[in-house]
Amino acid sequence: MTTAAKPRSWKRGVLTGLVVVLLLDGVLLVVNWRAARASLQSQRDQAVRLKHQADQLASDVSRAEAIRARIPQVKQNSDRFYADQFLPAATGYSSIVADLGELAGHSGLKTGGISFKQKELEKRGVTEIQISASVEGDYPSLIHFINGLERSKNFYLLDNLQLASVTTGSIKLQLELRTYFRD
């Protein structure tokens, strides 16, 4: 090789290397551009998810604030229910006996024994009273009696009722009720 050929071959090698570097640089540029686009799309998706999550949290906060604003009214309503519906313990038993007797009398039923079972509910300010009672009469009278229980000024929860036929053609109804006395 001649000395003049060496610089030309060296220049060609440098030029080829430069072209290869530029091509690799172009490929890297395309790869970086695609990665940036994918990253930008991912960031947009994440921004949409975060916006949706923030909207849900804001909705939850506004519901909680609305509930907090209604707490005094709910407390007042529950205090009124407690005072109006739960009989005082001192007069509760006689009121229940009188009420059930009156309901049975208006319905045309004969009453049987009424028994009570008391259960203390700790830290609630009330005593649960389980009532067992029996009444006897015809079917329409029993329906009238149960309707009267539902409309009574006293608060009753009907837990169980059992019907039994009696030899005289009437029906005997065994009731299990619950009510509460305020302490």
Tab-separated table of C-alpha atoms in Angstrom, residues 85-87 121 126-129 155 157 178-182:
chain	number	residue	atom	x	y	z
A	85	GLN	CA	-91.745	4.267	72.541
A	86	PHE	CA	-89.922	2.754	75.505
A	87	LEU	CA	-91.977	2.599	78.664
A	121	LEU	CA	-78.692	-4.854	78.197
A	126	VAL	CA	-82.696	-0.124	78.350
A	127	THR	CA	-83.957	-3.458	79.643
A	128	GLU	CA	-85.258	-6.021	77.188
A	129	ILE	CA	-88.553	-7.598	78.239
A	155	PHE	CA	-93.366	-0.702	71.040
A	157	LEU	CA	-91.454	-6.813	68.349
A	178	ARG	CA	-90.274	-8.262	72.968
A	179	THR	CA	-90.318	-4.719	74.202
A	180	TYR	CA	-87.887	-2.466	76.014
A	181	PHE	CA	-88.096	-0.389	79.162
A	182	ARG	CA	-85.973	2.671	79.631
